[in-house]
C-alpha positions as a printed Julia matrix, in Angstrom:
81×3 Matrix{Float64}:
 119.38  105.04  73.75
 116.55  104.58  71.55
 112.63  105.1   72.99
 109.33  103.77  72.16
 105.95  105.72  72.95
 103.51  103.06  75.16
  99.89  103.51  76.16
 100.03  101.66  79.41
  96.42  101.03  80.87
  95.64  100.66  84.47
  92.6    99.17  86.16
  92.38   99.14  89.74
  90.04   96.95  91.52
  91.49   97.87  95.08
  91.82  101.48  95.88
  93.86  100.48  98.86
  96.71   99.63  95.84
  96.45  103.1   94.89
  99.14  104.83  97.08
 101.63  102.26  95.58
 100.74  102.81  91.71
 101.3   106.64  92.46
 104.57  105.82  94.3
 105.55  103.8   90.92
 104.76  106.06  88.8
 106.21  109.12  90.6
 109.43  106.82  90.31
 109.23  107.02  86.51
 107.52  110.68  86.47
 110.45  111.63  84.22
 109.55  108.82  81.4
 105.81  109.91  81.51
 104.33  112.25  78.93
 100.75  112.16  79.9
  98.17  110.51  82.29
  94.48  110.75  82.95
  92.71  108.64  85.25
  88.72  108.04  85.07
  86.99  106.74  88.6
  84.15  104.6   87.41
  81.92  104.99  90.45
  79.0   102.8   89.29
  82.01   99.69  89.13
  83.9   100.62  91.47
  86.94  100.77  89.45
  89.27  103.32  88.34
  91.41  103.64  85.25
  94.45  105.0   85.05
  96.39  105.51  81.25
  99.64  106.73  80.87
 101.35  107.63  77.99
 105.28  106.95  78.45
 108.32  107.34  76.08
 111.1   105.49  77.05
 113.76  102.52  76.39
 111.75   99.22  76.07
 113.31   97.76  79.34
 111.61  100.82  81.37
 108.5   100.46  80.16
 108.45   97.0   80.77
 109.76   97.5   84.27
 106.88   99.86  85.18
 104.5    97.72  83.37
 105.68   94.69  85.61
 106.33   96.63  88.71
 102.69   97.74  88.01
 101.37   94.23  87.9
 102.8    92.76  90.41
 100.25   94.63  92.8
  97.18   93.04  94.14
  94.26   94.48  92.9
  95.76   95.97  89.32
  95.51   94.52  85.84
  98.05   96.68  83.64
  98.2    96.38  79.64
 100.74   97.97  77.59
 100.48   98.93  73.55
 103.62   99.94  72.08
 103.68  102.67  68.86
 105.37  101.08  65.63
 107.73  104.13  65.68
């Protein structure tokens, strides 16, 4: 099956939603080439990108599993390749 390489960006606004991004991204832990996350302390935010290669109906599953929790905004940028 063909891939795609997706920059998927996280914000999270409630840290109490953080267990359940980890728990959906542990799910797809075999998709994900990379991830760094960056707590912004002084906004009380953190951000969370992740670097996936995978068919386009996975990424958009984590991207909308992702979203569906209160207290994240998720983005996703797909390569051209």
């Amino acid at each position: 099956m063909e891939t795609r390489i997706a920059l998927i960006g996280i914000i999270v606004e409630d840290t109490n939603a953080v267990e359940n991004v980890n728990e959906i991204l542990h799910n797809y832990g075999s998709y994900i080439i990379g991830r760094m996350g960056i707590p912004y302390r002084e906004k009380q935010v953190n951000i969370i990108s992740i670097v996936i290669d995978a068919p386009n109906d996975v990424i958009s599953s984590l991207s909308g599993k992702l979203g569906m929790i209160k207290g994240i905004s998720v983005k996703t940028v797909y390569s051209k390749k």
